[in-house]
Coordinates of C-alpha atoms in Angstrom, one line a residue:
M59 CA -0.1 -0.3 -0.2
T60 CA 1.2 3.5 -0.7
S61 CA 2.4 5.6 2.4
P62 CA -0.3 6.6 4.5
R63 CA 1.4 9.8 4.4
T64 CA 0.5 10.5 1.1
R65 CA -2.4 12.3 0.9
W66 CA -4.3 11.4 -2.3
V67 CA -6.6 13.7 -4.8
L68 CA -8.0 11.2 -7.5
P69 CA -9.3 12.1 -10.7
A70 CA -12.6 9.8 -9.9
L71 CA -14.0 12.3 -7.5
L72 CA -17.3 11.3 -5.9
L73 CA -18.9 14.5 -5.4
T74 CA -16.9 18.0 -6.4
V75 CA -18.8 21.1 -6.0
A76 CA -17.7 24.7 -7.3
L77 CA -17.2 27.0 -4.0
T78 CA -18.1 30.9 -4.0
A79 CA -15.3 32.9 -2.6
T80 CA -16.7 33.1 0.7
G81 CA -16.9 30.0 3.5
T82 CA -13.1 28.3 3.0
A83 CA -11.8 30.5 6.3
G84 CA -11.9 28.9 9.7
A85 CA -11.3 25.2 9.1
A86 CA -7.9 24.0 11.0
D87 CA -5.1 21.8 9.9
G88 CA -5.7 22.2 5.8
Q89 CA -9.4 21.1 5.5
A90 CA -11.4 24.5 4.5
A91 CA -14.7 24.9 5.4
P92 CA -17.2 25.0 2.2
A93 CA -19.0 27.6 1.3
R94 CA -22.7 27.9 0.3
S95 CA -22.9 25.2 -2.2
P96 CA -26.0 24.1 -4.8
L97 CA -25.9 20.8 -2.8
T98 CA -27.8 22.7 -0.2
G99 CA -30.7 25.0 0.4
A100 CA -30.8 28.4 1.6
A101 CA -32.3 28.6 5.4
D102 CA -32.4 31.0 8.1
E103 CA -29.6 32.1 9.9
T104 CA -29.0 33.7 12.8
A105 CA -26.1 36.7 12.8
D106 CA -23.0 34.1 13.3
G107 CA -24.2 32.6 10.5
V108 CA -25.3 29.4 13.0
S109 CA -28.8 27.7 11.5
A110 CA -31.4 28.8 13.6
A111 CA -33.8 25.7 15.0
P112 CA -37.3 24.8 13.1
A113 CA -40.4 25.7 14.8
T114 CA -41.6 23.4 17.0
T115 CA -45.1 22.3 16.8
V116 CA -47.2 23.0 19.9
Q117 CA -50.2 20.3 20.6
S118 CA -52.9 21.6 22.2
A119 CA -56.5 19.4 23.5
A120 CA -59.6 20.3 24.8
F121 CA -60.6 20.2 28.5
A122 CA -63.1 17.1 29.0
A123 CA -66.2 18.7 30.7
E124 CA -68.3 16.3 33.8
D125 CA -70.7 16.8 36.5
F126 CA -70.8 16.4 40.2
C127 CA -73.9 17.3 42.6
S128 CA -74.2 16.4 46.8
R129 CA -76.8 17.3 49.2
L130 CA -75.1 20.4 50.9
P131 CA -74.9 19.7 54.2
A132 CA -76.3 21.6 57.1
G133 CA -73.5 23.7 58.1
A134 CA -73.6 25.7 55.1
R135 CA -77.2 27.0 55.1
T136 CA -77.3 28.9 57.8
A137 CA -76.4 31.9 54.3
A138 CA -79.0 29.8 52.2
P139 CA -81.5 28.4 54.6
D140 CA -83.9 26.9 50.8
A141 CA -80.4 25.4 49.4
V142 CA -80.9 21.9 49.2
T143 CA -78.6 20.8 46.4
A144 CA -75.1 22.2 45.3
C145 CA -73.9 20.9 41.5
V146 CA -70.1 21.7 40.4
S147 CA -69.8 21.4 36.9
V148 CA -66.1 21.6 35.4
D149 CA -66.3 22.7 31.4
S150 CA -63.8 23.6 28.9
G151 CA -64.9 27.3 28.3
T152 CA -64.5 28.6 24.8
G153 CA -61.4 27.0 23.7
T154 CA -60.8 24.3 21.1
A155 CA -58.3 22.2 20.3
T156 CA -55.3 24.2 17.9
R157 CA -51.7 23.5 16.6
T158 CA -49.5 26.3 16.8
K159 CA -45.5 26.7 16.1
T160 CA -43.4 28.2 18.6
A161 CA -39.9 28.8 18.0
A162 CA -38.0 26.3 19.3
P163 CA -34.4 26.7 21.6
T164 CA -32.0 26.9 19.7
P165 CA -28.7 25.0 21.6
A166 CA -25.5 26.9 19.9
T167 CA -23.1 24.6 18.1
A168 CA -20.0 27.2 18.0
D169 CA -17.4 25.0 20.6
L170 CA -17.9 21.7 20.7
A171 CA -14.7 19.9 20.8
A172 CA -13.4 20.2 24.5
D173 CA -15.7 17.4 25.8
D174 CA -14.3 14.6 23.2
P175 CA -10.6 14.1 24.4
A176 CA -10.3 11.1 21.8
G177 CA -11.7 13.3 18.5
D178 CA -14.0 10.5 17.7
G179 CA -17.3 12.1 18.0
I180 CA -18.5 9.9 20.3
G181 CA -18.0 11.6 23.6
T182 CA -19.7 14.6 21.8
E183 CA -22.6 12.7 20.2
F184 CA -23.9 11.7 23.8
E185 CA -22.9 14.9 25.7
P186 CA -21.5 18.2 23.9
D187 CA -18.9 20.0 25.8
A188 CA -19.3 22.1 28.9
D189 CA -19.5 25.8 26.9
D190 CA -22.7 24.8 25.2
P191 CA -24.8 27.3 26.4
E192 CA -28.1 26.6 27.7
P193 CA -31.2 27.0 26.0
P194 CA -34.0 28.9 27.2
A195 CA -35.9 28.4 30.5
P196 CA -38.6 26.5 29.2
S197 CA -42.0 28.1 29.1
C198 CA -46.1 27.5 28.5
A199 CA -47.9 30.2 26.9
L200 CA -51.8 30.4 28.9
T201 CA -53.2 30.4 25.5
N202 CA -56.3 28.6 24.2
Q203 CA -58.4 28.7 26.3
G204 CA -60.1 26.0 28.2
N205 CA -57.5 23.3 26.3
W206 CA -54.8 21.9 27.6
T207 CA -51.1 23.0 25.8
W208 CA -47.8 21.5 25.3
S209 CA -44.4 20.8 23.6
R210 CA -41.7 18.3 23.9
T211 CA -39.5 20.8 25.9
G212 CA -41.9 24.0 27.0
G213 CA -44.2 21.9 29.1
M214 CA -47.8 21.8 29.5
C215 CA -50.4 24.3 30.6
L216 CA -53.9 24.6 31.2
N217 CA -56.2 27.8 30.5
G218 CA -59.2 28.9 31.9
V219 CA -60.9 25.6 33.0
E220 CA -64.4 27.3 34.1
V221 CA -65.5 25.0 37.0
T222 CA -69.0 26.4 38.5
Y223 CA -71.0 26.2 41.6
T224 CA -74.8 25.9 41.6
L225 CA -77.2 26.0 44.4
Y226 CA -81.0 24.8 43.9
D227 CA -83.6 24.8 46.0
A228 CA -86.2 21.8 47.5
N229 CA -88.3 22.7 44.1
G230 CA -84.6 22.5 41.7
K231 CA -85.0 26.0 41.2
T232 CA -81.6 27.6 41.0
I233 CA -80.8 30.2 43.8
G234 CA -76.6 30.9 43.7
T235 CA -74.0 30.3 41.5
G236 CA -70.5 31.0 41.5
L237 CA -67.6 30.6 38.6
V238 CA -63.9 29.9 39.3
Q239 CA -61.5 30.0 36.4
V240 CA -58.2 27.6 36.5
D241 CA -54.8 27.9 35.6
S242 CA -52.1 25.9 35.5
T243 CA -48.6 25.8 34.4
L244 CA -46.2 22.5 34.3
A245 CA -42.5 22.9 33.4
T246 CA -40.2 19.6 32.8
S247 CA -36.4 20.1 32.2
Y248 CA -34.1 18.2 30.5
K249 CA -31.9 18.1 33.3
S250 CA -33.7 16.9 36.3
L251 CA -36.6 14.7 37.1
D252 CA -38.9 17.2 39.3
L253 CA -41.2 19.1 38.0
N254 CA -42.8 22.1 39.2
E255 CA -46.4 23.4 38.6
T256 CA -47.9 26.7 39.2
I257 CA -51.6 26.5 39.9
T258 CA -54.5 29.1 40.0
A259 CA -57.8 29.0 41.0
R260 CA -60.3 32.5 41.0
L261 CA -63.9 33.7 41.9
V262 CA -64.5 35.0 39.0
R263 CA -68.1 36.0 39.8
V264 CA -71.2 35.0 42.3
T265 CA -74.7 35.5 42.3
G266 CA -78.2 34.8 44.3
D267 CA -77.5 32.9 47.9
V268 CA -73.4 32.5 46.7
K269 CA -71.7 35.4 48.4
S270 CA -67.9 33.0 48.7
L271 CA -66.7 29.7 48.2
V272 CA -64.2 27.8 49.7
V273 CA -61.9 26.2 47.4
K274 CA -59.1 23.9 47.4
M275 CA -56.9 21.3 45.9
Q276 CA -54.7 17.8 44.9
V277 CA -52.7 16.9 42.9
D278 CA -51.3 13.1 42.2
C279 CA -49.5 11.8 38.9
G280 CA -49.3 7.7 37.8
A281 CA -47.2 5.4 37.7
G282 CA -43.2 6.3 37.3
C283 CA -43.9 9.7 39.2
K284 CA -44.3 10.4 43.0
T285 CA -46.4 13.7 44.2
V286 CA -43.6 15.4 46.7
T287 CA -45.9 18.5 47.6
K288 CA -49.4 17.5 46.9
Q289 CA -51.7 20.8 47.8
P290 CA -50.9 24.4 45.9
W291 CA -52.0 26.3 49.4
Y292 CA -53.3 24.9 52.6
G293 CA -56.1 26.9 55.2
S294 CA -59.8 27.1 54.1
T295 CA -59.9 30.7 53.4
A296 CA -63.2 31.7 51.6
M297 CA -62.7 33.5 48.6
T298 CA -64.9 36.5 47.6
P299 CA -65.1 37.5 43.5
G300 CA -62.1 38.8 42.4
T301 CA -59.3 37.1 44.6
E302 CA -57.9 34.1 43.7
R303 CA -55.1 31.2 45.1
T304 CA -52.1 30.9 44.0
G305 CA -49.8 27.7 44.7
K306 CA -46.8 25.4 43.9
T307 CA -46.8 21.8 43.2
K308 CA -44.2 19.5 42.8
Y309 CA -43.9 16.1 41.2
S310 CA -41.1 13.3 40.6
G311 CA -40.2 11.4 37.7
D312 CA -37.4 9.0 39.7
A313 CA -40.0 6.2 40.3
F314 CA -38.9 3.8 37.5
A315 CA -39.9 0.4 37.8
A316 CA -37.0 -2.3 39.0
G317 CA -34.8 -2.7 35.4
T318 CA -36.0 -0.1 33.9
T319 CA -34.7 3.0 32.8
R320 CA -37.6 5.8 31.9
S321 CA -41.5 6.0 32.6
S322 CA -44.3 7.7 31.5
F323 CA -47.0 9.1 32.9
R324 CA -49.9 11.4 33.7
T325 CA -51.1 14.2 36.2
S326 CA -54.6 14.0 38.0
Y327 CA -56.5 16.7 40.1
K328 CA -59.3 17.2 42.7
M329 CA -60.8 20.0 43.1
Y330 CA -63.0 20.8 46.5
V331 CA -65.5 23.7 46.2
T332 CA -67.9 24.0 49.1
M333 CA -69.7 26.6 50.7
P334 CA -68.1 28.5 54.1
G335 CA -68.9 25.9 57.0
A336 CA -69.0 23.0 54.5
V337 CA -66.6 19.7 55.3
P338 CA -65.1 19.1 52.2
V339 CA -65.2 14.5 51.8
D340 CA -65.2 13.7 48.1
P341 CA -63.8 16.1 45.8
S342 CA -66.3 18.2 43.5
A343 CA -64.5 17.8 40.4
S344 CA -61.7 15.5 39.4
W345 CA -59.0 15.8 36.0
S346 CA -56.3 14.8 34.5
S347 CA -53.5 16.1 32.0
P348 CA -54.5 14.4 28.2
A349 CA -53.4 10.9 27.2
T350 CA -51.6 12.3 24.2
G351 CA -49.2 14.5 26.7
E352 CA -48.0 11.3 28.6
I353 CA -45.0 13.0 30.4
R354 CA -41.9 10.7 29.8
C355 CA -38.7 10.7 32.3
D356 CA -35.3 8.6 32.2
K357 CA -32.0 8.3 32.9
E358 CA -30.3 7.0 30.1
Q359 CA -27.8 9.7 29.4
P360 CA -24.3 9.5 30.5
R361 CA -24.6 12.2 33.0
L362 CA -28.3 14.0 33.4
R363 CA -31.5 12.8 33.7
G364 CA -34.4 14.5 33.1
C365 CA -38.2 14.7 31.5
V366 CA -39.9 15.5 28.3
I367 CA -43.5 15.6 26.3
P368 CA -43.3 13.3 23.2
T369 CA -45.5 14.7 20.2
D370 CA -45.5 14.2 16.9
D371 CA -43.1 16.7 15.9
I372 CA -39.7 14.5 15.9
P373 CA -36.7 16.4 17.0
V374 CA -34.6 18.3 14.4
L375 CA -30.7 17.6 13.6
S376 CA -29.5 20.7 11.4
Y377 CA -26.2 21.0 9.7
S378 CA -25.0 24.0 8.1
S379 CA -22.3 23.8 5.5
A380 CA -20.9 27.6 6.5
H381 CA -20.1 26.7 10.2
E382 CA -16.4 26.9 10.8
K383 CA -15.8 24.0 12.6
Y384 CA -17.8 21.1 11.0
G385 CA -18.8 22.2 7.3
I386 CA -16.4 20.7 5.7
V387 CA -18.4 17.3 5.6
V388 CA -21.8 18.6 5.3
P389 CA -21.8 18.4 1.4
I390 CA -20.9 14.8 1.9
Y391 CA -23.5 13.9 4.8
E392 CA -26.1 15.2 2.6
E393 CA -25.0 13.0 -0.6
I394 CA -25.5 10.1 1.4
M395 CA -28.4 10.9 2.6
K396 CA -29.8 11.0 -0.5
R397 CA -28.8 8.0 -1.4
R398 CA -30.5 6.4 1.7
G399 CA -33.9 7.9 0.4
T400 CA -34.8 8.8 3.7
D401 CA -34.4 12.4 6.1
I402 CA -34.7 9.8 9.6
L403 CA -32.8 8.4 11.8
H404 CA -33.5 6.8 15.1
A405 CA -31.0 7.4 18.3
V406 CA -29.1 4.6 20.0
N407 CA -27.7 4.1 23.8
Q408 CA -23.7 4.5 24.4
T409 CA -23.0 1.1 24.2
K410 CA -24.6 0.4 21.0
A411 CA -22.8 3.7 19.5
N412 CA -19.1 2.2 21.1
A413 CA -20.2 -1.2 19.0
N414 CA -21.4 0.9 16.1
R415 CA -18.3 2.8 16.1
A416 CA -15.4 0.1 16.0
S417 CA -17.9 -1.8 13.3
T418 CA -17.1 1.1 11.1
C419 CA -13.7 2.7 12.2
T420 CA -11.8 -0.4 12.9
P421 CA -9.1 -0.9 12.1
F422 CA -7.9 3.0 10.5
T423 CA -5.2 4.3 9.3
S424 CA -4.2 8.0 9.8
L425 CA -2.8 9.8 7.2
Y426 CA -1.2 11.9 9.9
P427 CA 0.6 8.8 12.5
G428 CA 1.7 10.5 15.6
Q429 CA 0.4 13.9 15.1
T430 CA -2.5 14.6 17.5
G431 CA -5.8 15.7 16.1
K432 CA -4.6 15.6 12.3
D433 CA -6.9 12.8 11.3
S434 CA -9.8 11.2 13.0
C435 CA -12.3 8.5 11.5
D436 CA -15.9 10.1 11.0
E437 CA -18.3 7.5 10.1
F438 CA -21.7 8.1 9.0
P439 CA -24.5 7.6 9.6
P440 CA -23.7 8.5 13.3
A441 CA -22.4 5.8 15.9
S442 CA -25.1 7.0 18.1
T443 CA -27.9 5.8 15.2
E444 CA -29.4 3.1 14.5
E445 CA -28.7 3.3 10.5
G446 CA -24.7 3.6 12.1
G447 CA -22.3 0.9 12.1
Q448 CA -22.4 -0.3 9.2
D449 CA -19.1 -2.4 7.9
G450 CA -16.1 -0.3 7.4
D451 CA -15.2 -2.0 4.2
L452 CA -18.5 -1.2 2.7
C453 CA -18.3 2.6 3.4
A454 CA -17.2 4.9 1.2
E455 CA -13.7 6.2 2.7
L456 CA -12.5 9.4 1.3
T457 CA -11.0 12.7 2.5
P458 CA -13.0 15.7 1.9
Q459 CA -10.7 18.9 1.0
V460 CA -10.9 22.6 -0.3
V461 CA -8.4 23.1 -3.3
N462 CA -8.1 25.9 -5.3
G463 CA -11.7 26.9 -4.1
L464 CA -13.6 23.8 -5.3
W465 CA -14.8 21.1 -2.7
S466 CA -14.0 17.3 -3.3
A467 CA -14.5 14.3 -1.2
P468 CA -12.1 12.1 -3.3
A469 CA -10.7 8.1 -2.5
T470 CA -8.6 8.5 0.4
W471 CA -6.3 5.2 -1.0
P472 CA -5.8 4.2 -4.3
T473 CA -6.8 0.5 -3.5
R474 CA -9.9 1.7 -2.6
P475 CA -12.1 3.7 -5.0
A476 CA -15.5 5.0 -3.9
S477 CA -18.2 3.3 -6.5
G478 CA -20.9 6.3 -5.7
N479 CA -23.3 3.9 -4.6
E480 CA -21.9 3.6 -0.9
T481 CA -24.7 4.6 2.1
C482 CA -21.8 4.8 4.8
L483 CA -18.5 6.8 5.3
R484 CA -15.7 6.3 6.7
L485 CA -14.6 10.0 6.4
H486 CA -10.9 11.8 7.2
I487 CA -11.2 14.8 9.2
T488 CA -9.5 16.9 11.7
Q489 CA -9.9 15.9 15.4
R490 CA -11.7 19.0 15.4
A491 CA -14.4 18.9 12.8
N492 CA -14.8 15.2 14.5
S493 CA -16.1 16.4 18.0
S494 CA -18.2 19.5 16.2
A495 CA -19.7 17.8 14.3
G496 CA -20.7 15.4 16.9
G497 CA -21.5 17.9 19.4
V498 CA -24.6 19.3 17.1
L499 CA -25.8 15.9 17.9
G500 CA -24.9 15.9 21.5
S501 CA -26.6 18.9 22.2
L502 CA -29.8 17.6 20.7
R503 CA -30.0 14.6 21.9
K504 CA -29.3 16.3 25.9
Y505 CA -31.9 19.4 25.0
Q506 CA -34.2 17.0 23.5
R507 CA -33.9 13.8 25.8
L508 CA -33.2 11.1 23.3
V509 CA -33.2 8.0 24.5
D510 CA -33.0 4.9 22.6
G511 CA -35.2 4.3 20.0
D512 CA -36.1 7.7 19.5
P513 CA -36.4 9.1 16.0
F514 CA -35.3 12.1 14.4
R515 CA -34.9 13.8 11.3
I516 CA -31.6 15.4 9.9
E517 CA -31.9 18.5 7.8
F518 CA -28.9 20.3 5.9
T519 CA -28.7 24.1 5.5
A520 CA -26.2 26.5 3.3

């Protein structure tokens, strides 16, 4: 075999792209980043050239109405002597189910190599560099009255549920009403199994013999979760029109069943609405978070445990050919995905990822033996996906480069020419580029809580 110190530029190129005048600066060790090319489409970008995260669908489900009636205790009849029966109805108000778009957290990908001393991209595929900025704090807008609203990382909200308290006399005539409106906001976290919730109840108005109401609440959650703080507020102070009670509840998603590493559950709520003087025995109203919005908590990432609410929209891994560190690999990544005929990949755990990498990258002959950081094996599809781990002998072994403004990915060795039909890669790139490309996936895995089997979509931008 020809000496591994020789870098080959063969006439039969797998892929060749003419470059514009910009875009080749910044890449290390002679492997310049490609500029915008005909292979990549336009995309929204931030001021520093990093592609903005795509919009995320916020899902919504209408609240289910219910009614509950009981005899009014004698102790509550001093203010309303004619009252015999009290009924509580729970309704969604005026809301309807909707799907809207909101901006997703945008983890930066500017400096992701330091957490990957081996230079193989595996470390950063599971936990990006410590300098990787935190995403925006999760938030859930109280919109769509009478609806549950949630997103994968933004938590879950319930807005404007209406609880109506009605008094009836012995003849079934209404002699007073009270309207209570309830909001709740539950926050998940990619780095904690604690889920914190704020609940607010407002007495909007009263009529007739209803002058004030006592409102109490209690929460719970299903298997795989434990309730830490069950009541948002304590005491039995009567509420008058225009007043509200606000408090916090807390759940923990660390009640994993034996032998499991993740759990999915819903939260549930009981509300006690009474006239002053009445002792609540049974809840007047109860409800649960929607079945389509189950919270999922896991302990499958190497260093972080956390929770998300999976939605219909799968997370998106975005690679930019303009990126100063890993941009050199983007055109050939994109070509391989086109050959595969899909833009979907699936996450695997670290044990499987290590095996996948060994299958594709062992053995590997460095172009610069003894020179740390000059050459490393970058496998694609990534080792941390189900689609990774193909036999390296079946993959195209290439060295992306830019010569005189022209990007190309020639075969690394003359004895292993590329056929142009391979659907996997062994690339010779710098450790810096390898770690940075892995770190983009690491950021997605970290902030979106990708676990074994989770799908994600890969896109390529200029």
